[in-house]
PDB file of C-alpha atoms in Angstrom:
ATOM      1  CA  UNK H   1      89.034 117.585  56.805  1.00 80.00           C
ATOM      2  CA  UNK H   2      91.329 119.604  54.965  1.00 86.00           C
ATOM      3  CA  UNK H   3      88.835 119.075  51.548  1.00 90.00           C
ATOM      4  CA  UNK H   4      85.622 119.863  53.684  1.00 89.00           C
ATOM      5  CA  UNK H   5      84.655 123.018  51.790  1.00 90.00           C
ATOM      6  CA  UNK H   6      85.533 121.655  48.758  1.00 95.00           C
ATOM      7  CA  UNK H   7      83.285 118.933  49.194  1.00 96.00           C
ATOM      8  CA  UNK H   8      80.598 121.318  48.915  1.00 97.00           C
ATOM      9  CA  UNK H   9      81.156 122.206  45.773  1.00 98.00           C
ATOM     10  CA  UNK H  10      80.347 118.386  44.350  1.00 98.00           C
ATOM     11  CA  UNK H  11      77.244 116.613  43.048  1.00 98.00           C
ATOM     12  CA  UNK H  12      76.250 113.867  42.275  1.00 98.00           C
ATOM     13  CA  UNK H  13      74.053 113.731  39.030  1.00 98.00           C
ATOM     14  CA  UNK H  14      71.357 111.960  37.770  1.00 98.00           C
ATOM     15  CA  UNK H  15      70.371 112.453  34.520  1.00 98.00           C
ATOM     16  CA  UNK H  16      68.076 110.259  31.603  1.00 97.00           C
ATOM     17  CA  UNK H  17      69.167 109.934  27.826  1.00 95.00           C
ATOM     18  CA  UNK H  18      68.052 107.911  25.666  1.00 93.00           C
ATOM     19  CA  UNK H  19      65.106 106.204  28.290  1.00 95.00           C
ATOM     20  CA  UNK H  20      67.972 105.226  30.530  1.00 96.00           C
ATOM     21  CA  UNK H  21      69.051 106.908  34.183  1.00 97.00           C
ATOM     22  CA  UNK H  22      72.263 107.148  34.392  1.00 97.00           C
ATOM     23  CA  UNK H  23      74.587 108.544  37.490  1.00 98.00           C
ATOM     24  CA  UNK H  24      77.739 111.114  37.017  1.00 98.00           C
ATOM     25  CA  UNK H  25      79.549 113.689  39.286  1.00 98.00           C
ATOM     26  CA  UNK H  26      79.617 117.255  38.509  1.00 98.00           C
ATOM     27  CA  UNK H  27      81.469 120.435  40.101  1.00 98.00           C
ATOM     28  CA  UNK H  28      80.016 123.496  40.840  1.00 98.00           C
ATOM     29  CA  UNK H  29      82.261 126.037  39.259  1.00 97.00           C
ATOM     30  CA  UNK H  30      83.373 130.273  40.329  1.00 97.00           C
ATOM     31  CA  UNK H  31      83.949 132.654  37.430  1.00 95.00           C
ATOM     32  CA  UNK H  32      86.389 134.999  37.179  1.00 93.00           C
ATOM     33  CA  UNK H  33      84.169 137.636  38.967  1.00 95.00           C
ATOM     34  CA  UNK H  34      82.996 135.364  41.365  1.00 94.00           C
ATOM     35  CA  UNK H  35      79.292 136.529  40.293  1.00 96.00           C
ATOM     36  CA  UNK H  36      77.455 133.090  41.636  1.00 96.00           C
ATOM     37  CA  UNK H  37      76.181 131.820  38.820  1.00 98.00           C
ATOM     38  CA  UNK H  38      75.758 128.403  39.024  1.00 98.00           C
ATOM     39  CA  UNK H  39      78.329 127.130  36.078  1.00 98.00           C
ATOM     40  CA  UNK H  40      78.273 123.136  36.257  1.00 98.00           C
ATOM     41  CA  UNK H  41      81.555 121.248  35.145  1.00 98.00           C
ATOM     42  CA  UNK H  42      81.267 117.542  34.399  1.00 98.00           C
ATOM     43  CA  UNK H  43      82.344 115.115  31.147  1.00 95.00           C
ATOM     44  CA  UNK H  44      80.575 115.162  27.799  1.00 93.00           C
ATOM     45  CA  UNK H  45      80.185 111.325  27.967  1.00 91.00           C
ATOM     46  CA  UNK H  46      77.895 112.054  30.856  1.00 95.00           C
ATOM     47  CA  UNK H  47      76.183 115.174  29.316  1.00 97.00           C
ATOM     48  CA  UNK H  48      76.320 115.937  25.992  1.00 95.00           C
ATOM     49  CA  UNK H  49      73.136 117.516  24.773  1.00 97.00           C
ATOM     50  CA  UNK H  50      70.099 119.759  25.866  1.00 98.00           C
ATOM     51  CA  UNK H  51      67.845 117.005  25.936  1.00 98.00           C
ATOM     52  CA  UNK H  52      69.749 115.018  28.297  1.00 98.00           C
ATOM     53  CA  UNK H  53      71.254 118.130  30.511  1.00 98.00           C
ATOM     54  CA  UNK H  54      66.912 119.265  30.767  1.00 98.00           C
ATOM     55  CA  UNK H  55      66.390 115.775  32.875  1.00 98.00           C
ATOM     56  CA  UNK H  56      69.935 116.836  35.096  1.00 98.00           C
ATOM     57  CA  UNK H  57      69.066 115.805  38.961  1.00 98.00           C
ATOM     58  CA  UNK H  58      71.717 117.217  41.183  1.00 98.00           C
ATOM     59  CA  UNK H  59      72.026 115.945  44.768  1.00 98.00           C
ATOM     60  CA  UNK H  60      73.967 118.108  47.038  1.00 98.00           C
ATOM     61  CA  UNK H  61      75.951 117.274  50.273  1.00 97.00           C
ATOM     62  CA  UNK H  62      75.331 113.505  49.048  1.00 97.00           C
ATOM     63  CA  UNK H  63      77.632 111.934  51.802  1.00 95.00           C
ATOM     64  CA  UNK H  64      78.402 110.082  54.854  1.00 93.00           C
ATOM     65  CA  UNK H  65      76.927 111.427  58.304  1.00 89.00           C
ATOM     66  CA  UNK H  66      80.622 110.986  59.500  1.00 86.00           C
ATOM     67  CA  UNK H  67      83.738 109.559  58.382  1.00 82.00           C
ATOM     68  CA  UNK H  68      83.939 105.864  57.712  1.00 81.00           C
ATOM     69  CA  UNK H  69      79.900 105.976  58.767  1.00 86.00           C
ATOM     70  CA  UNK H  70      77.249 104.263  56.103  1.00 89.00           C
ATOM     71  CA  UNK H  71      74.476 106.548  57.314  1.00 92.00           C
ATOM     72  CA  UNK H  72      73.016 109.203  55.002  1.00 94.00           C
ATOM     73  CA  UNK H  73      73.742 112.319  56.018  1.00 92.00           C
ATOM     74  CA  UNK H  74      70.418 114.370  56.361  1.00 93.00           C
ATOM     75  CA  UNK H  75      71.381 117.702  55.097  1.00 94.00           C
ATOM     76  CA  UNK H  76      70.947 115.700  51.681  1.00 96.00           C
ATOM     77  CA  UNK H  77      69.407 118.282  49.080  1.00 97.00           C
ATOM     78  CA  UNK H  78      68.297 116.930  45.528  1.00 97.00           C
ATOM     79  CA  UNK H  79      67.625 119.741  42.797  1.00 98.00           C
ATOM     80  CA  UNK H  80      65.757 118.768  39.920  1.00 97.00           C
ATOM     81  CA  UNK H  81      65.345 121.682  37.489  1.00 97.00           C
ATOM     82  CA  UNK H  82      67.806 120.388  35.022  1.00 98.00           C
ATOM     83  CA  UNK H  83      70.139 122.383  33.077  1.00 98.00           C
ATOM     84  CA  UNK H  84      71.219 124.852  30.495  1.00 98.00           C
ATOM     85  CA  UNK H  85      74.271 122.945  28.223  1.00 98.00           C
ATOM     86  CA  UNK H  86      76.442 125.998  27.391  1.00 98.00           C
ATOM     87  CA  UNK H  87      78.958 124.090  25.801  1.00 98.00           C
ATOM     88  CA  UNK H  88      79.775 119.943  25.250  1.00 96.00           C
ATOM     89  CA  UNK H  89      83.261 118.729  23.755  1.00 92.00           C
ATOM     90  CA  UNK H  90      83.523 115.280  22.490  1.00 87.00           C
ATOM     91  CA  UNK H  91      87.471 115.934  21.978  1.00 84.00           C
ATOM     92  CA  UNK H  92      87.842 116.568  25.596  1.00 87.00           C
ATOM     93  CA  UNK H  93      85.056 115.208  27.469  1.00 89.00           C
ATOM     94  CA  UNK H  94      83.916 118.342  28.601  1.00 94.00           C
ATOM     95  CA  UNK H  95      79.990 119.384  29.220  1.00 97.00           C
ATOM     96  CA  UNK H  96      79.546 122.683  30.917  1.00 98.00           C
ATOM     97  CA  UNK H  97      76.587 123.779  31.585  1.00 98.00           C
ATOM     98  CA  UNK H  98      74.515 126.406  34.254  1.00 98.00           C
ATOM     99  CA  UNK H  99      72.145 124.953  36.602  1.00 98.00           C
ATOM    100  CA  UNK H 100      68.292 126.085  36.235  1.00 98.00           C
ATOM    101  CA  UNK H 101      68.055 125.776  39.857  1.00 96.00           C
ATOM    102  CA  UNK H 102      69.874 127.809  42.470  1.00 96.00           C
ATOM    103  CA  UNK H 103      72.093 125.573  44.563  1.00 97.00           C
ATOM    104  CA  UNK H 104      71.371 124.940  48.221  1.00 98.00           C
ATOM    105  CA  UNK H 105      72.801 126.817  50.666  1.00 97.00           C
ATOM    106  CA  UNK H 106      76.341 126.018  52.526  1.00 97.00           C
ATOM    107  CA  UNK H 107      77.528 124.939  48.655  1.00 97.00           C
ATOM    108  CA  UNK H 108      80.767 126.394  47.537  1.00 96.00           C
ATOM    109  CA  UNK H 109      82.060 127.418  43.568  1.00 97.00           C
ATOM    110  CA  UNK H 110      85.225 125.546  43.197  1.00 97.00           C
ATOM    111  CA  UNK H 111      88.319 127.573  41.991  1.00 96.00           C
ATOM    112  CA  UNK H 112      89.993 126.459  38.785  1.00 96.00           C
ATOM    113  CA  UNK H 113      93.180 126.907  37.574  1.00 96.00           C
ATOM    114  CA  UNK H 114      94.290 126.289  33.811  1.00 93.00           C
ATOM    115  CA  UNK H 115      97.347 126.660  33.696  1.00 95.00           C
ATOM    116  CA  UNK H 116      99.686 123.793  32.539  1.00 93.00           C
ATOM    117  CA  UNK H 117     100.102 121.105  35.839  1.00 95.00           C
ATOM    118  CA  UNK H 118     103.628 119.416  36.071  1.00 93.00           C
ATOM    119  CA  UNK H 119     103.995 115.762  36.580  1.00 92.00           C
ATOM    120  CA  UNK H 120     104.336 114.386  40.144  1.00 94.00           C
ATOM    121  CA  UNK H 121     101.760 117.153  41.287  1.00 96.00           C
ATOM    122  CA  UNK H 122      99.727 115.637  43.440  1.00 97.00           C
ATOM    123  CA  UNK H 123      95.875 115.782  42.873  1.00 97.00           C
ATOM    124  CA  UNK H 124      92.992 114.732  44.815  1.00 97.00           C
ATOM    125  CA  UNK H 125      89.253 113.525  43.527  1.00 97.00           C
ATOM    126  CA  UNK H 126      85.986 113.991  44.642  1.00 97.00           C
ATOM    127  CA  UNK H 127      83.325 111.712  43.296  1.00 97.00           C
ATOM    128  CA  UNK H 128      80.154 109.351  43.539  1.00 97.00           C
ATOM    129  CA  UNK H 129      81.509 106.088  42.205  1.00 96.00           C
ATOM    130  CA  UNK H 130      78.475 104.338  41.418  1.00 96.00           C
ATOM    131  CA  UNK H 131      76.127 107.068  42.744  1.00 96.00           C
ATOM    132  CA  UNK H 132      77.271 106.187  45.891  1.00 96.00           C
ATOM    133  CA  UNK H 133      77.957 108.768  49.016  1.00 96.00           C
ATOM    134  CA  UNK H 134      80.671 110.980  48.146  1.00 96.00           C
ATOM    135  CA  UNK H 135      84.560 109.360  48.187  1.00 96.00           C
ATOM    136  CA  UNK H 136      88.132 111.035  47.911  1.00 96.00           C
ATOM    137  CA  UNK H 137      90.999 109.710  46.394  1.00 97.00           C
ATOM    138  CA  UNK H 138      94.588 110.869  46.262  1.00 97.00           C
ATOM    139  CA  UNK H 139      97.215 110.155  43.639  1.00 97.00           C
ATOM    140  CA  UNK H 140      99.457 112.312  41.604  1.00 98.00           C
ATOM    141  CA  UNK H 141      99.805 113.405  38.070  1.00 97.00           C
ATOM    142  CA  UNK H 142     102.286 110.878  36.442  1.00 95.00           C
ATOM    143  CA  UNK H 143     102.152 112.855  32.656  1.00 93.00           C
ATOM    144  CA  UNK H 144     100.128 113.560  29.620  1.00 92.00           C
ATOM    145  CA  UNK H 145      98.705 111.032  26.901  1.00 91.00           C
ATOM    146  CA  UNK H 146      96.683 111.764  24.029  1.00 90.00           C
ATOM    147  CA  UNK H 147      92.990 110.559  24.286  1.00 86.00           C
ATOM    148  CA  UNK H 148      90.270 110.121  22.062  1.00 82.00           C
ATOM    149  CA  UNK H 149      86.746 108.628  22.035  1.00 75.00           C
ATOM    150  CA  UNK H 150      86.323 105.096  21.094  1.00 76.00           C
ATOM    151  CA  UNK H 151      82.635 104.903  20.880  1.00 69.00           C
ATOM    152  CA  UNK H 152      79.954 104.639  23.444  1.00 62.00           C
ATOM    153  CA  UNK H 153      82.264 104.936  26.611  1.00 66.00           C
ATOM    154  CA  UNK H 154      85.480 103.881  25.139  1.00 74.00           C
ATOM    155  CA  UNK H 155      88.430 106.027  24.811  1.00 79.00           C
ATOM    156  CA  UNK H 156      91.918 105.223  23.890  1.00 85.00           C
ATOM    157  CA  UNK H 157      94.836 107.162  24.929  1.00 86.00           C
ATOM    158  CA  UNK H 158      98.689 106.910  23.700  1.00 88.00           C
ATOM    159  CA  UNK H 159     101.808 108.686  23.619  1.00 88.00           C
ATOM    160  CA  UNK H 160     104.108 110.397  26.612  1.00 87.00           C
ATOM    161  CA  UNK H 161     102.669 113.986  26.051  1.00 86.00           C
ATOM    162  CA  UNK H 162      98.761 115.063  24.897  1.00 86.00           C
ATOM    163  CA  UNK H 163      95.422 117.201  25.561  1.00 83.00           C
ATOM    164  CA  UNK H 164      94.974 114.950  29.153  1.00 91.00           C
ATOM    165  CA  UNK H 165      96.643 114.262  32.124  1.00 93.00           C
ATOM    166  CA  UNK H 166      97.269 110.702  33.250  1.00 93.00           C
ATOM    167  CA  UNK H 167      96.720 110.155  37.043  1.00 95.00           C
ATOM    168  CA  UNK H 168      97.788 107.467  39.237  1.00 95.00           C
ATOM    169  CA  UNK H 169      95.308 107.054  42.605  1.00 97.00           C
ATOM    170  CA  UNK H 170      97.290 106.099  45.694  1.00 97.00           C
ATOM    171  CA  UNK H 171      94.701 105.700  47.602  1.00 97.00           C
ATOM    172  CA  UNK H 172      90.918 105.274  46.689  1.00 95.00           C
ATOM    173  CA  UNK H 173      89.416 104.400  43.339  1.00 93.00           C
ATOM    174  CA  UNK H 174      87.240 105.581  40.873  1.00 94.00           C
ATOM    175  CA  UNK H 175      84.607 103.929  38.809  1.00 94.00           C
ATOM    176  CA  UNK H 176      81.497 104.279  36.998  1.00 91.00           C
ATOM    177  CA  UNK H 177      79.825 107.184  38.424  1.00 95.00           C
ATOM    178  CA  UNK H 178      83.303 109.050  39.049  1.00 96.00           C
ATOM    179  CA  UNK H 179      83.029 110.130  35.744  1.00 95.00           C
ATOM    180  CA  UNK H 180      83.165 114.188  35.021  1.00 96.00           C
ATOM    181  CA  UNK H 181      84.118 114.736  38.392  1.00 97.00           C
ATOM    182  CA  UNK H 182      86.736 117.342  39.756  1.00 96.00           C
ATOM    183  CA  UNK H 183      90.401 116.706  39.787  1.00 97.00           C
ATOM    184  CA  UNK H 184      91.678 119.187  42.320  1.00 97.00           C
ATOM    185  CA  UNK H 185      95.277 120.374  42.312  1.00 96.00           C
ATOM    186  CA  UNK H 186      95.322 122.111  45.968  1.00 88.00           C
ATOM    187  CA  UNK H 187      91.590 123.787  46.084  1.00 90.00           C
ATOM    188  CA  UNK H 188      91.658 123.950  42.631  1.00 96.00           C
ATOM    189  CA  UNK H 189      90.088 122.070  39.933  1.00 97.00           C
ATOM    190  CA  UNK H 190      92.553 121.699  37.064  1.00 97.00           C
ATOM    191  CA  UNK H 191      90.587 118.459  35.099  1.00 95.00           C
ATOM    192  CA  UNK H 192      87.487 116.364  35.014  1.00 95.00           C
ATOM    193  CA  UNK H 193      87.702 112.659  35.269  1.00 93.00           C
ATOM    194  CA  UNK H 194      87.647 110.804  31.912  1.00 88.00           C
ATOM    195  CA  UNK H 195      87.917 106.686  32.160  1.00 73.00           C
TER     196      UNK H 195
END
């Protein structure tokens, strides 16, 4: 309960590249003058040109009816006027984008902060593993490693400090699916999941 606004600001994404549908999770995202634009927030291995963010499928409020229930909920809303890529980073998994479609209403624009997160802070994630109904998971930032791309959707990460943080889930999971979405430090999002 105490993450049901924030809920509303997640997606779950469905997108085609290269003749293949694939599933991500994406974060609707506030600007600094809260002008409700629809900035999207989601990894670069998900989204990481035009072509593929033009065939972006958002579906909103893509969860349970009630907790622990396997039910649908029917206030499900897909969107499916694609994107606008405004920027993709290989070097930090990062494709942000503005959706051509106007979200449905009752979602909410995530806060962000940037500002450097200490370890031990604990973080919670919001996500479609799979493309399933939306799942939280709770852990804590445990430091910083230094990541790069592998290929395809490898990565390799190394070292005790670096440009990503390294989070440990307590509870909950992620997997396939997970990827790009929201790490939340309080009601903020300070990271997108890569790996």
């Amino acid at each position: 309960e105490a993450y049901a606004g924030l809920r509303n600001a997640v997606a779950r994404m469905i997108f085609t590249s290269a003749g293949q549908s694939y599933v991500c999770t994406g974060t609707l995202l506030n600007d600094r003058d809260t002008t409700g634009t629809p900035y999207f927030i989601s990894a670069n291995h998900c989204v990481s040109s035009q072509t593929v963010a033009s065939t972006l499928q958002t579906d909103w409020f893509y969860r349970s009816s009630s907790c622990n229930s396997r039910a649908l909920a029917a206030s499900t809303v897909k969107r499916r006027g694609g994107a606008t890529l405004l920027y993709a980073s290989a070097s930090t998994d990062t494709a942000f984008m503005r959706l051509n479609d106007t979200p449905p209403a009752g979602t909410v624009f995530a806060a962000w902060d940037a500002n450097p997160q200490a370890a031990s802070s604990s973080v919670v994630g919001l996500h479609h593993p799979q493309g399933d109904m939306l799942k939280i998971s709770f852990g804590a930032i445990t430091g910083q490693s230094n990541c790069a791309s592998a290929g395809a959707n490898q990565f390799s990460c190394s070292g005790a400090s670096g440009n990503y943080y390294r989070v440990s889930w307590s509870q909950g999971l992620t997997e396939g699916g997970s990827s790009g979405s929201g790490i939340f430090r309080g009601n903020a999002l300070v990271g997108t999941l890569y790996g």
